[in-house]
Amino acid sequence: MELSDILTKDSIIPCAKVTSKRQLLQLLAERAADVAKIDSQSAFETLMSREQLGSTGLGNGIAIPHGKIKGLGHVVAIFARLDQPIEFDAVDDQPVDIAFMLLAPEGSGADHLKALSRVARCLRAEHMVDELRATRDKERLLEVLSTPAEHIAAA
Amino acid sequence: MDVTIYLIILVGTGLVLAAAFTSLIAFRFGAPLLLVFLLIGLVSGVDGLGIDFDNAPVAYFVGSIALAVILFDSGFGTAARSLRQAAAPAVVLSTLGVLLTAGLLGAAAHFILGISWLEGLLLGAIIGSTDAAAVFFLLRTGNVSIRDKVRSTLEIESGSNDPMAIFLTLTLVSAITAGTAAGGGAIATQIALGFLQQMGIGAVLGLGGGWLIVRLTQRLNLDRGLQPIFVLALSLMLFGLAGLAGGSGFLAVYLAGLVAGNQLKSPAALKRFQDGITWLAQIIMFLVLGLFATPSQFPVLALPALALAIILMFFARPLAVTLCLLPFRFPRVETAFTSWVGLRGATSILLALTPLIAGLENGRLLFNVAFLIVMVSLLVQGWTILPLARRLGLVVPPRIGPLAKYEVDLPGSAHHELLAYRVVEESPVVRGTRIPRWARPALVVRDNRSMNYQLAGRPQPGDHVYIFVPSTYPRLLDRLFASRAELTADDVDFFGAFTIDPERPASEMADVYEVELSEEERALSIADLIRARLGGEAEYADRVALGAVELIVREADEDGTITAVGLSVEPSAPRPVPVYLSFGELYDWLRAQVRLRMGAKPANSASTSDDTTPDKDAGSASSGEVKP
């Protein structure tokens, strides 16, 4: 699976102005609600409850909030590049400035995990993250994120 | 009489030895080895040393058996993982791709050689398939690792397109011998119906036969030495049976190999035997075909054949490949590379015998042209593939890894491998990283003395360690023993991408990641769940697989209390069934594909381009990071 399969221009927030983890998740949930026609409150609660299990901040300023939603048609992805880094309780205690949210339908076991591992893998490639941080242009962000898996080749 | 037998044996073994011997030289020069085999055949033949072998049916018979052996082996060696990765593009390439290539080349042959349209198409079909032996050999030689997906596609294509080319060729030969009375429409119908019958019967018998081979070898307690013979005989029997039943015997053996290779529990011994027998089959096949040819007839045809070879390499194959790969969104460089690795080989020469056997008027002409095209293809493409792969950036730098890997057939130890490492200076274990218990060496060899792990203490640089490990974990061992990089807490492969709070209830985790747990397990905390699954104490770096996720103990204190847990979402366990055997699976796959197509955005403009001339694409080569 490629990220270009689940991302569109609408699912990219090039310069999110948020000041807390809660606000960020709220913003992501609202955008996801717009894109996928779901209830933003339940999306937000899903993301929050996953954070209870342990922060989805991977380190290096990157977070991948995710969760399952009943009745969703397919995997929904929202990418946000933050204007100012925020506290996210990440493993390395670094503030987060790149967030990639994934919501998957309930019962989509393997699909969800594939998307997750793909995103995690992608955001682990340093040159990729550098490029994401270097631009505020929607098109460019989408282009960088759409690099095929083999070309990132970071395992 | 006696003398003839001795003479044949002497000459025959002499040729095989010569071929085997030249392999030493060919490896040095990176020359296409199979071309060398072919040349030895040519040199020894009627225009060289004077061995007069001109019996087309015998050559075809020997060649067919050899090809069946080679195809079984290429199926046998194809891992389920590659199949999942590349089955779809490879199958399109090996059906539609062969048809397109044959059509394009056929049209060119019609004009260049001045033969009829049907004969042109026949030549196209003869040259239609890529050669499994040549492709495998080139991709595996020279210690170069090409990106997995490209390699898998090419290997599966080269194995599975032979049946298609063989089918097309035989159908066209019989259409031509039947007379030109039949119109184009009738032939097309004949081809379509024949295709369904041949491939249908071949596929059913192949899958069924493969299953039977697995069952029989596992049920019968055969002697180790007999087992490979048993499997080989069964596969050839299947070949004959499928052919008699009106199916494609070649497809049947390939599929049977695929099933057997992936489902047999202890394939190590079999693999070694297969390797040997396949080499022998290749040598014999190329020698016989080389012997059969008459090089003195070549010069007249050199120019038209060269022209056709150029059309094939630079036009027909690239166009066919590009069209076939369009729906799969291969990056441009990979499409280009796939086009270039269209090596023709023994299958084509073998097929070129069929017009001769059928007594077609232009039979000899077709054979000679096909032979020349194969030689050009082997020479030009064979010699340039590795440099090209390097230029296109498709070469993944060699991974760090164990010195040696032994697949061991131990009773009861399914899917464990024995790995031997030389402990690298400054590797994490030398620096004092603790060794997780699943990675403890069974044996440590230091200064030529073998000792057990407890006595050896901390591993020292230069130690050889031998470790039994489940087949999914070796890459983690690479990290511990063979890498200079420090093992840090954010090493995702080792500790999982996400952090999980061990105090939270297991049910929360199970819901998010859809892990099936029993009611009692759901009530536990995550830490208790891990301990329960481990059967007692938890230790640093212990791993527990739960469905498709894996929980890893990041930290545990002295009394086994888990203080930090990682969660890995990398799907590490390969799934056991190699082919889409069930309708349910097929349906899921189709649905996923449809969904993918519907929702796909043309976001990646570079992935599907019509320009595939290989030497133009070097600029867009990607930066490949090292895979650990």
PDB file of C-alpha atoms in Angstrom, chain B residues 239-247:
ATOM      1  CA  PHE B 239       4.064 -33.038 -16.245  1.00  0.00           C
ATOM      2  CA  GLY B 240       3.211 -36.093 -18.326  1.00  0.00           C
ATOM      3  CA  LEU B 241      -0.230 -36.448 -16.828  1.00  0.00           C
ATOM      4  CA  ALA B 242      -1.187 -32.818 -17.422  1.00  0.00           C
ATOM      5  CA  GLY B 243       0.062 -33.027 -20.996  1.00  0.00           C
ATOM      6  CA  LEU B 244      -1.932 -36.185 -21.662  1.00  0.00           C
ATOM      7  CA  ALA B 245      -5.033 -34.645 -20.140  1.00  0.00           C
ATOM      8  CA  GLY B 246      -4.811 -31.793 -22.618  1.00  0.00           C
ATOM      9  CA  GLY B 247      -3.435 -29.266 -20.157  1.00  0.00           C
TER      10      GLY B 247
END
